[in-house]
Amino acid sequence: MRHASFLLLTLAIAGVMSSSALAPDHRRPMLAMAGRPDKLDLKPPSFLQGAYTAAGVATTATWANIVRTTIRSNQPVGAMMPSVQHQIFGRTSVLSAVPLIVAAYGILGSAAKDSWDKLSSDTCRRLNLALATATAGGALWVNFAPIITAIPGSTPPACHQAYSGLPKAAMIASYAGAAALSAGVWARSLPEDVRSNPLSWPGRVADGVCKSLCSLGPAKSDNPVNVKYSILTGSFLVLTALQLGTIPTAVVPSWTGRRLSRHFPAWT
């Protein structure tokens, strides 16, 4: 556990250092971060691809560590579990988020080595914003895990998970570093007039969410590919909405019980 914590802390520090490098300065490579360019040949800073790789590794390791330490057959000791296989099925189901994390960071890393115009595309902006939201929510979950995973009616009060010390600091730093990186790149990718007016950002995000919800239907109903993607997207939305409800419906999609039912929706 201690070695894993040191590894997470190292990855988190790397992610934080990479994200902090997004702050503007007078160095020539940072000129590429000034906003969306008019020419496609202007490339992002060379460190950005490595920063996405470090953030992806740190986020995946943090999520895997949370799954390993939270979903157990006797967590807390004496609690009634469905069966001894509970941790096997529970861990397998929530680790299904790993391909989503890897794919998202892979797309952004590829765009980071290509051109700044690609990072300014709608797809990359949405991915950065989604990752920033998910990892920021993950950091909050780690910090408030004793409250979120509290067992109702337990005497004395008990919970499924409560981190402290170095493991807690490492996981929060890992998530926070990844969130800072994604949020920083998202902000830099905005058009100049929008980027210079941060007060307009919440409205822009709200408009984008509303447009996405209204475009869930297939663009062409006679196109099988469009229809399938529309159904998959709608299914993810329904499963996420279920997890934000009350127990027991909140645990249906992931079968995590109260342990991770409030964290897993961040990835779906």
PDB file of C-alpha atoms in Angstrom:
ATOM      1  CA  MET A   1       0.000   0.000   0.000  1.00  0.00           C
ATOM      2  CA  ARG A   2       2.829   2.403   0.878  1.00  0.00           C
ATOM      3  CA  HIS A   3       4.672   1.713  -2.393  1.00  0.00           C
ATOM      4  CA  ALA A   4       1.458   2.300  -4.332  1.00  0.00           C
ATOM      5  CA  SER A   5       0.935   5.580  -2.504  1.00  0.00           C
ATOM      6  CA  PHE A   6       4.444   6.787  -3.345  1.00  0.00           C
ATOM      7  CA  LEU A   7       3.854   5.853  -7.001  1.00  0.00           C
ATOM      8  CA  LEU A   8       0.563   7.741  -7.093  1.00  0.00           C
ATOM      9  CA  LEU A   9       2.156  10.751  -5.422  1.00  0.00           C
ATOM     10  CA  THR A  10       4.999  10.762  -7.965  1.00  0.00           C
ATOM     11  CA  LEU A  11       2.567  10.592 -10.889  1.00  0.00           C
ATOM     12  CA  ALA A  12       0.427  13.301  -9.314  1.00  0.00           C
ATOM     13  CA  ILE A  13       3.408  15.629  -8.895  1.00  0.00           C
ATOM     14  CA  ALA A  14       4.336  15.056 -12.540  1.00  0.00           C
ATOM     15  CA  GLY A  15       0.788  15.899 -13.603  1.00  0.00           C
ATOM     16  CA  VAL A  16       0.676  19.037 -11.444  1.00  0.00           C
ATOM     17  CA  MET A  17       4.038  20.239 -12.765  1.00  0.00           C
ATOM     18  CA  SER A  18       2.882  19.649 -16.322  1.00  0.00           C
ATOM     19  CA  SER A  19      -0.389  21.486 -15.781  1.00  0.00           C
ATOM     20  CA  SER A  20       1.320  24.385 -14.022  1.00  0.00           C
ATOM     21  CA  ALA A  21       3.509  24.793 -17.070  1.00  0.00           C
ATOM     22  CA  LEU A  22       0.408  25.923 -18.954  1.00  0.00           C
ATOM     23  CA  ALA A  23       0.656  29.294 -17.233  1.00  0.00           C
ATOM     24  CA  PRO A  24       1.788  31.890 -19.791  1.00  0.00           C
ATOM     25  CA  ASP A  25       5.375  33.091 -19.670  1.00  0.00           C
ATOM     26  CA  HIS A  26       7.921  34.583 -22.075  1.00  0.00           C
ATOM     27  CA  ARG A  27       9.354  31.350 -23.391  1.00  0.00           C
ATOM     28  CA  ARG A  28       8.963  30.713 -27.126  1.00  0.00           C
ATOM     29  CA  PRO A  29       7.187  27.309 -26.859  1.00  0.00           C
ATOM     30  CA  MET A  30       4.418  28.882 -24.810  1.00  0.00           C
ATOM     31  CA  LEU A  31       3.427  31.106 -27.752  1.00  0.00           C
ATOM     32  CA  ALA A  32       1.572  28.084 -29.050  1.00  0.00           C
ATOM     33  CA  MET A  33      -0.744  28.226 -26.039  1.00  0.00           C
ATOM     34  CA  ALA A  34      -2.022  31.735 -26.801  1.00  0.00           C
ATOM     35  CA  GLY A  35      -5.252  30.542 -28.373  1.00  0.00           C
ATOM     36  CA  ARG A  36      -6.633  28.871 -31.461  1.00  0.00           C
ATOM     37  CA  PRO A  37      -4.298  29.693 -34.348  1.00  0.00           C
ATOM     38  CA  ASP A  38      -5.249  30.656 -37.863  1.00  0.00           C
ATOM     39  CA  LYS A  39      -2.718  28.212 -39.339  1.00  0.00           C
ATOM     40  CA  LEU A  40      -2.847  24.477 -38.878  1.00  0.00           C
ATOM     41  CA  ASP A  41       0.948  24.094 -38.703  1.00  0.00           C
ATOM     42  CA  LEU A  42       1.239  25.764 -35.269  1.00  0.00           C
ATOM     43  CA  LYS A  43       1.878  22.899 -32.863  1.00  0.00           C
ATOM     44  CA  PRO A  44       1.198  22.774 -29.119  1.00  0.00           C
ATOM     45  CA  PRO A  45       4.166  22.692 -26.724  1.00  0.00           C
ATOM     46  CA  SER A  46       6.156  19.483 -26.931  1.00  0.00           C
ATOM     47  CA  PHE A  47       5.576  18.657 -23.259  1.00  0.00           C
ATOM     48  CA  LEU A  48       1.788  18.523 -23.641  1.00  0.00           C
ATOM     49  CA  GLN A  49       1.616  14.998 -25.042  1.00  0.00           C
ATOM     50  CA  GLY A  50       3.737  13.712 -22.171  1.00  0.00           C
ATOM     51  CA  ALA A  51       1.555  15.602 -19.725  1.00  0.00           C
ATOM     52  CA  TYR A  52      -1.543  13.837 -21.057  1.00  0.00           C
ATOM     53  CA  THR A  53       0.233  10.484 -20.814  1.00  0.00           C
ATOM     54  CA  ALA A  54       1.244  11.150 -17.195  1.00  0.00           C
ATOM     55  CA  ALA A  55      -2.258  12.333 -16.325  1.00  0.00           C
ATOM     56  CA  GLY A  56      -3.803   9.260 -17.951  1.00  0.00           C
ATOM     57  CA  VAL A  57      -1.513   6.870 -16.077  1.00  0.00           C
ATOM     58  CA  ALA A  58      -2.077   8.686 -12.775  1.00  0.00           C
ATOM     59  CA  THR A  59      -5.856   8.780 -13.213  1.00  0.00           C
ATOM     60  CA  THR A  60      -6.051   5.102 -14.168  1.00  0.00           C
ATOM     61  CA  ALA A  61      -3.803   4.092 -11.255  1.00  0.00           C
ATOM     62  CA  THR A  62      -5.839   6.168  -8.820  1.00  0.00           C
ATOM     63  CA  TRP A  63      -9.137   4.707  -9.991  1.00  0.00           C
ATOM     64  CA  ALA A  64      -7.749   1.153  -9.868  1.00  0.00           C
ATOM     65  CA  ASN A  65      -6.441   1.743  -6.346  1.00  0.00           C
ATOM     66  CA  ILE A  66      -9.824   3.077  -5.214  1.00  0.00           C
ATOM     67  CA  VAL A  67     -11.547   0.025  -6.656  1.00  0.00           C
ATOM     68  CA  ARG A  68      -9.036  -2.336  -5.027  1.00  0.00           C
ATOM     69  CA  THR A  69      -9.269  -0.781  -1.577  1.00  0.00           C
ATOM     70  CA  THR A  70     -12.984  -0.004  -1.505  1.00  0.00           C
ATOM     71  CA  ILE A  71     -14.724  -3.031  -3.004  1.00  0.00           C
ATOM     72  CA  ARG A  72     -14.022  -5.913  -0.653  1.00  0.00           C
ATOM     73  CA  SER A  73     -16.100  -8.746   0.750  1.00  0.00           C
ATOM     74  CA  ASN A  74     -15.670  -7.497   4.339  1.00  0.00           C
ATOM     75  CA  GLN A  75     -15.665  -3.717   4.063  1.00  0.00           C
ATOM     76  CA  PRO A  76     -16.295  -2.749   6.814  1.00  0.00           C
ATOM     77  CA  VAL A  77     -15.618  -5.814   8.956  1.00  0.00           C
ATOM     78  CA  GLY A  78     -18.846  -7.569   9.897  1.00  0.00           C
ATOM     79  CA  ALA A  79     -20.995  -6.020   7.183  1.00  0.00           C
ATOM     80  CA  MET A  80     -23.300  -8.424   5.344  1.00  0.00           C
ATOM     81  CA  MET A  81     -22.233  -9.005   1.751  1.00  0.00           C
ATOM     82  CA  PRO A  82     -24.158 -10.839  -1.016  1.00  0.00           C
ATOM     83  CA  SER A  83     -21.448 -13.491  -1.443  1.00  0.00           C
ATOM     84  CA  VAL A  84     -17.707 -14.037  -1.316  1.00  0.00           C
ATOM     85  CA  GLN A  85     -17.638 -13.362  -5.062  1.00  0.00           C
ATOM     86  CA  HIS A  86     -18.961  -9.837  -4.519  1.00  0.00           C
ATOM     87  CA  GLN A  87     -15.548  -8.223  -4.810  1.00  0.00           C
ATOM     88  CA  ILE A  88     -14.777 -10.116  -8.023  1.00  0.00           C
ATOM     89  CA  PHE A  89     -17.909  -8.979  -9.860  1.00  0.00           C
ATOM     90  CA  GLY A  90     -17.867  -5.526  -8.277  1.00  0.00           C
ATOM     91  CA  ARG A  91     -14.278  -4.820  -9.216  1.00  0.00           C
ATOM     92  CA  THR A  92     -14.724  -6.163 -12.738  1.00  0.00           C
ATOM     93  CA  SER A  93     -17.788  -4.010 -13.382  1.00  0.00           C
ATOM     94  CA  VAL A  94     -16.307  -0.699 -12.214  1.00  0.00           C
ATOM     95  CA  LEU A  95     -12.943  -1.336 -13.874  1.00  0.00           C
ATOM     96  CA  SER A  96     -14.887  -1.151 -17.124  1.00  0.00           C
ATOM     97  CA  ALA A  97     -14.261   2.596 -16.821  1.00  0.00           C
ATOM     98  CA  VAL A  98     -10.545   2.069 -17.526  1.00  0.00           C
ATOM     99  CA  PRO A  99     -10.960   1.761 -21.340  1.00  0.00           C
ATOM    100  CA  LEU A 100     -12.924   5.026 -21.310  1.00  0.00           C
ATOM    101  CA  ILE A 101     -10.154   6.804 -19.404  1.00  0.00           C
ATOM    102  CA  VAL A 102      -7.393   5.391 -21.595  1.00  0.00           C
ATOM    103  CA  ALA A 103      -9.249   6.175 -24.825  1.00  0.00           C
ATOM    104  CA  ALA A 104      -9.988   9.776 -23.793  1.00  0.00           C
ATOM    105  CA  TYR A 105      -6.398  10.560 -22.830  1.00  0.00           C
ATOM    106  CA  GLY A 106      -5.150   8.720 -25.911  1.00  0.00           C
ATOM    107  CA  ILE A 107      -7.225  10.915 -28.229  1.00  0.00           C
ATOM    108  CA  LEU A 108      -6.081  14.103 -26.504  1.00  0.00           C
ATOM    109  CA  GLY A 109      -2.448  12.995 -26.464  1.00  0.00           C
ATOM    110  CA  SER A 110      -2.584  12.273 -30.178  1.00  0.00           C
ATOM    111  CA  ALA A 111      -4.134  15.680 -30.861  1.00  0.00           C
ATOM    112  CA  ALA A 112      -1.486  17.362 -28.696  1.00  0.00           C
ATOM    113  CA  LYS A 113       1.324  16.130 -30.937  1.00  0.00           C
ATOM    114  CA  ASP A 114      -0.559  16.987 -34.111  1.00  0.00           C
ATOM    115  CA  SER A 115      -1.741  20.596 -34.120  1.00  0.00           C
ATOM    116  CA  TRP A 116      -3.296  23.196 -31.875  1.00  0.00           C
ATOM    117  CA  ASP A 117      -6.205  23.403 -34.267  1.00  0.00           C
ATOM    118  CA  LYS A 118      -7.068  19.797 -33.448  1.00  0.00           C
ATOM    119  CA  LEU A 119      -7.022  20.509 -29.723  1.00  0.00           C
ATOM    120  CA  SER A 120      -9.422  23.354 -30.435  1.00  0.00           C
ATOM    121  CA  SER A 121     -11.938  21.041 -32.098  1.00  0.00           C
ATOM    122  CA  ASP A 122     -15.313  20.432 -30.470  1.00  0.00           C
ATOM    123  CA  THR A 123     -14.414  16.810 -29.727  1.00  0.00           C
ATOM    124  CA  CYS A 124     -11.204  17.642 -27.867  1.00  0.00           C
ATOM    125  CA  ARG A 125     -12.825  20.479 -25.971  1.00  0.00           C
ATOM    126  CA  ARG A 126     -15.606  18.189 -24.803  1.00  0.00           C
ATOM    127  CA  LEU A 127     -13.133  15.500 -23.772  1.00  0.00           C
ATOM    128  CA  ASN A 128     -11.026  17.986 -21.813  1.00  0.00           C
ATOM    129  CA  LEU A 129     -14.076  19.404 -20.091  1.00  0.00           C
ATOM    130  CA  ALA A 130     -15.417  15.924 -19.297  1.00  0.00           C
ATOM    131  CA  LEU A 131     -12.084  14.754 -17.868  1.00  0.00           C
ATOM    132  CA  ALA A 132     -11.718  17.930 -15.814  1.00  0.00           C
ATOM    133  CA  THR A 133     -15.186  17.399 -14.344  1.00  0.00           C
ATOM    134  CA  ALA A 134     -14.693  13.673 -13.691  1.00  0.00           C
ATOM    135  CA  THR A 135     -11.280  14.017 -12.040  1.00  0.00           C
ATOM    136  CA  ALA A 136     -12.333  17.012  -9.950  1.00  0.00           C
ATOM    137  CA  GLY A 137     -15.318  14.988  -8.780  1.00  0.00           C
ATOM    138  CA  GLY A 138     -12.984  12.089  -8.020  1.00  0.00           C
ATOM    139  CA  ALA A 139     -10.831  14.296  -5.804  1.00  0.00           C
ATOM    140  CA  LEU A 140     -13.921  15.411  -3.899  1.00  0.00           C
ATOM    141  CA  TRP A 141     -15.052  11.794  -3.513  1.00  0.00           C
ATOM    142  CA  VAL A 142     -11.696  10.769  -2.020  1.00  0.00           C
ATOM    143  CA  ASN A 143     -11.822  13.683   0.433  1.00  0.00           C
ATOM    144  CA  PHE A 144     -15.436  13.129   1.506  1.00  0.00           C
ATOM    145  CA  ALA A 145     -15.541   9.321   1.192  1.00  0.00           C
ATOM    146  CA  PRO A 146     -16.527   8.801   4.867  1.00  0.00           C
ATOM    147  CA  ILE A 147     -19.659  10.905   4.307  1.00  0.00           C
ATOM    148  CA  ILE A 148     -20.528   9.627   0.838  1.00  0.00           C
ATOM    149  CA  THR A 149     -20.096   5.942   1.764  1.00  0.00           C
ATOM    150  CA  ALA A 150     -21.641   6.203   5.232  1.00  0.00           C
ATOM    151  CA  ILE A 151     -23.792   3.237   6.262  1.00  0.00           C
ATOM    152  CA  PRO A 152     -27.251   4.495   7.312  1.00  0.00           C
ATOM    153  CA  GLY A 153     -28.372   3.473  10.771  1.00  0.00           C
ATOM    154  CA  SER A 154     -25.017   2.081  11.864  1.00  0.00           C
ATOM    155  CA  THR A 155     -24.111   2.417  15.545  1.00  0.00           C
ATOM    156  CA  PRO A 156     -21.475   3.623  16.022  1.00  0.00           C
ATOM    157  CA  PRO A 157     -21.372   5.453  12.675  1.00  0.00           C
ATOM    158  CA  ALA A 158     -19.509   3.416  10.055  1.00  0.00           C
ATOM    159  CA  CYS A 159     -18.601   3.848   6.410  1.00  0.00           C
ATOM    160  CA  HIS A 160     -17.299   1.719   3.573  1.00  0.00           C
ATOM    161  CA  GLN A 161     -14.229   3.856   2.932  1.00  0.00           C
ATOM    162  CA  ALA A 162     -12.170   6.526   4.706  1.00  0.00           C
ATOM    163  CA  TYR A 163      -8.744   7.496   3.407  1.00  0.00           C
ATOM    164  CA  SER A 164      -6.108   9.336   5.423  1.00  0.00           C
ATOM    165  CA  GLY A 165      -2.458  10.308   5.347  1.00  0.00           C
ATOM    166  CA  LEU A 166      -0.249   9.746   2.320  1.00  0.00           C
ATOM    167  CA  PRO A 167      -2.665   7.550   0.303  1.00  0.00           C
ATOM    168  CA  LYS A 168      -5.373  10.220   0.552  1.00  0.00           C
ATOM    169  CA  ALA A 169      -2.995  13.039  -0.375  1.00  0.00           C
ATOM    170  CA  ALA A 170      -1.576  11.078  -3.313  1.00  0.00           C
ATOM    171  CA  MET A 171      -4.980  10.263  -4.804  1.00  0.00           C
ATOM    172  CA  ILE A 172      -6.322  13.800  -4.371  1.00  0.00           C
ATOM    173  CA  ALA A 173      -3.150  15.240  -5.922  1.00  0.00           C
ATOM    174  CA  SER A 174      -3.386  12.777  -8.815  1.00  0.00           C
ATOM    175  CA  TYR A 175      -6.978  13.687  -9.605  1.00  0.00           C
ATOM    176  CA  ALA A 176      -6.405  17.417  -9.036  1.00  0.00           C
ATOM    177  CA  GLY A 177      -3.357  17.484 -11.328  1.00  0.00           C
ATOM    178  CA  ALA A 178      -5.281  15.777 -14.126  1.00  0.00           C
ATOM    179  CA  ALA A 179      -8.230  18.148 -13.641  1.00  0.00           C
ATOM    180  CA  ALA A 180      -5.939  21.197 -13.783  1.00  0.00           C
ATOM    181  CA  LEU A 181      -4.313  19.957 -16.997  1.00  0.00           C
ATOM    182  CA  SER A 182      -7.608  19.320 -18.794  1.00  0.00           C
ATOM    183  CA  ALA A 183      -9.191  22.549 -17.572  1.00  0.00           C
ATOM    184  CA  GLY A 184      -6.128  24.563 -18.576  1.00  0.00           C
ATOM    185  CA  VAL A 185      -6.016  23.163 -22.111  1.00  0.00           C
ATOM    186  CA  TRP A 186      -9.783  23.614 -22.485  1.00  0.00           C
ATOM    187  CA  ALA A 187      -9.534  27.264 -21.471  1.00  0.00           C
ATOM    188  CA  ARG A 188      -6.596  27.862 -23.828  1.00  0.00           C
ATOM    189  CA  SER A 189      -8.488  26.280 -26.723  1.00  0.00           C
ATOM    190  CA  LEU A 190     -11.344  28.773 -26.555  1.00  0.00           C
ATOM    191  CA  PRO A 191     -11.596  31.600 -29.100  1.00  0.00           C
ATOM    192  CA  GLU A 192      -9.784  34.751 -28.051  1.00  0.00           C
ATOM    193  CA  ASP A 193     -12.940  36.780 -27.378  1.00  0.00           C
ATOM    194  CA  VAL A 194     -14.376  34.020 -25.163  1.00  0.00           C
ATOM    195  CA  ARG A 195     -11.088  33.221 -23.422  1.00  0.00           C
ATOM    196  CA  SER A 196     -10.676  36.835 -22.371  1.00  0.00           C
ATOM    197  CA  ASN A 197     -14.090  36.791 -20.676  1.00  0.00           C
ATOM    198  CA  PRO A 198     -14.156  33.995 -18.036  1.00  0.00           C
ATOM    199  CA  LEU A 199     -17.612  35.069 -16.868  1.00  0.00           C
ATOM    200  CA  SER A 200     -19.007  33.763 -20.152  1.00  0.00           C
ATOM    201  CA  TRP A 201     -17.584  30.269 -19.653  1.00  0.00           C
ATOM    202  CA  PRO A 202     -20.417  28.829 -17.492  1.00  0.00           C
ATOM    203  CA  GLY A 203     -23.003  29.952 -20.030  1.00  0.00           C
ATOM    204  CA  ARG A 204     -20.951  28.451 -22.847  1.00  0.00           C
ATOM    205  CA  VAL A 205     -20.736  25.126 -21.008  1.00  0.00           C
ATOM    206  CA  ALA A 206     -24.485  25.153 -20.292  1.00  0.00           C
ATOM    207  CA  ASP A 207     -25.235  25.886 -23.948  1.00  0.00           C
ATOM    208  CA  GLY A 208     -22.997  23.007 -25.027  1.00  0.00           C
ATOM    209  CA  VAL A 209     -24.655  20.552 -22.639  1.00  0.00           C
ATOM    210  CA  CYS A 210     -28.113  21.559 -23.844  1.00  0.00           C
ATOM    211  CA  LYS A 211     -27.075  21.202 -27.486  1.00  0.00           C
ATOM    212  CA  SER A 212     -25.607  17.764 -26.763  1.00  0.00           C
ATOM    213  CA  LEU A 213     -28.804  16.602 -25.067  1.00  0.00           C
ATOM    214  CA  CYS A 214     -30.904  17.818 -27.976  1.00  0.00           C
ATOM    215  CA  SER A 215     -28.645  16.040 -30.475  1.00  0.00           C
ATOM    216  CA  LEU A 216     -28.876  12.590 -28.859  1.00  0.00           C
ATOM    217  CA  GLY A 217     -31.142  11.442 -31.638  1.00  0.00           C
ATOM    218  CA  PRO A 218     -29.492  10.047 -34.801  1.00  0.00           C
ATOM    219  CA  ALA A 219     -28.683  12.580 -37.501  1.00  0.00           C
ATOM    220  CA  LYS A 220     -30.076  10.145 -40.053  1.00  0.00           C
ATOM    221  CA  SER A 221     -32.548   7.532 -38.856  1.00  0.00           C
ATOM    222  CA  ASP A 222     -31.936   5.411 -41.962  1.00  0.00           C
ATOM    223  CA  ASN A 223     -28.217   5.169 -41.167  1.00  0.00           C
ATOM    224  CA  PRO A 224     -27.570   2.068 -38.988  1.00  0.00           C
ATOM    225  CA  VAL A 225     -24.292   3.456 -37.632  1.00  0.00           C
ATOM    226  CA  ASN A 226     -25.898   6.724 -36.518  1.00  0.00           C
ATOM    227  CA  VAL A 227     -28.766   4.856 -34.910  1.00  0.00           C
ATOM    228  CA  LYS A 228     -26.446   2.526 -32.966  1.00  0.00           C
ATOM    229  CA  TYR A 229     -24.301   5.368 -31.656  1.00  0.00           C
ATOM    230  CA  SER A 230     -27.424   7.249 -30.642  1.00  0.00           C
ATOM    231  CA  ILE A 231     -28.732   4.246 -28.693  1.00  0.00           C
ATOM    232  CA  LEU A 232     -25.369   3.721 -26.969  1.00  0.00           C
ATOM    233  CA  THR A 233     -25.124   7.378 -25.982  1.00  0.00           C
ATOM    234  CA  GLY A 234     -28.679   7.397 -24.671  1.00  0.00           C
ATOM    235  CA  SER A 235     -27.987   4.212 -22.703  1.00  0.00           C
ATOM    236  CA  PHE A 236     -24.968   5.792 -21.015  1.00  0.00           C
ATOM    237  CA  LEU A 237     -27.123   8.773 -20.082  1.00  0.00           C
ATOM    238  CA  VAL A 238     -29.841   6.549 -18.578  1.00  0.00           C
ATOM    239  CA  LEU A 239     -27.329   4.484 -16.588  1.00  0.00           C
ATOM    240  CA  THR A 240     -25.696   7.642 -15.279  1.00  0.00           C
ATOM    241  CA  ALA A 241     -29.058   9.089 -14.248  1.00  0.00           C
ATOM    242  CA  LEU A 242     -29.903   5.870 -12.373  1.00  0.00           C
ATOM    243  CA  GLN A 243     -26.708   6.117 -10.346  1.00  0.00           C
ATOM    244  CA  LEU A 244     -27.546   9.636  -9.242  1.00  0.00           C
ATOM    245  CA  GLY A 245     -30.792   8.411  -7.716  1.00  0.00           C
ATOM    246  CA  THR A 246     -31.424   6.604  -4.460  1.00  0.00           C
ATOM    247  CA  ILE A 247     -30.360   3.168  -3.277  1.00  0.00           C
ATOM    248  CA  PRO A 248     -31.003   0.457  -4.520  1.00  0.00           C
ATOM    249  CA  THR A 249     -31.540   1.750  -8.090  1.00  0.00           C
ATOM    250  CA  ALA A 250     -28.264   3.700  -7.873  1.00  0.00           C
ATOM    251  CA  VAL A 251     -26.250   0.476  -7.745  1.00  0.00           C
ATOM    252  CA  VAL A 252     -27.931  -1.344 -10.637  1.00  0.00           C
ATOM    253  CA  PRO A 253     -25.560  -0.328 -13.482  1.00  0.00           C
ATOM    254  CA  SER A 254     -22.271  -1.011 -11.681  1.00  0.00           C
ATOM    255  CA  TRP A 255     -23.225  -3.403  -8.862  1.00  0.00           C
ATOM    256  CA  THR A 256     -20.904  -1.530  -6.515  1.00  0.00           C
ATOM    257  CA  GLY A 257     -23.353  -1.047  -3.652  1.00  0.00           C
ATOM    258  CA  ARG A 258     -22.864   2.136  -1.690  1.00  0.00           C
ATOM    259  CA  ARG A 259     -19.114   1.904  -2.104  1.00  0.00           C
ATOM    260  CA  LEU A 260     -18.596   3.518  -5.493  1.00  0.00           C
ATOM    261  CA  SER A 261     -22.117   4.217  -6.728  1.00  0.00           C
ATOM    262  CA  ARG A 262     -21.471   7.965  -6.370  1.00  0.00           C
ATOM    263  CA  HIS A 263     -18.053   7.920  -8.042  1.00  0.00           C
ATOM    264  CA  PHE A 264     -18.597   5.571 -10.977  1.00  0.00           C
ATOM    265  CA  PRO A 265     -21.145   7.919 -12.690  1.00  0.00           C
ATOM    266  CA  ALA A 266     -18.323  10.415 -13.277  1.00  0.00           C
ATOM    267  CA  TRP A 267     -16.951   8.066 -15.929  1.00  0.00           C
ATOM    268  CA  THR A 268     -20.229   7.037 -17.540  1.00  0.00           C
TER     269      THR A 268
END
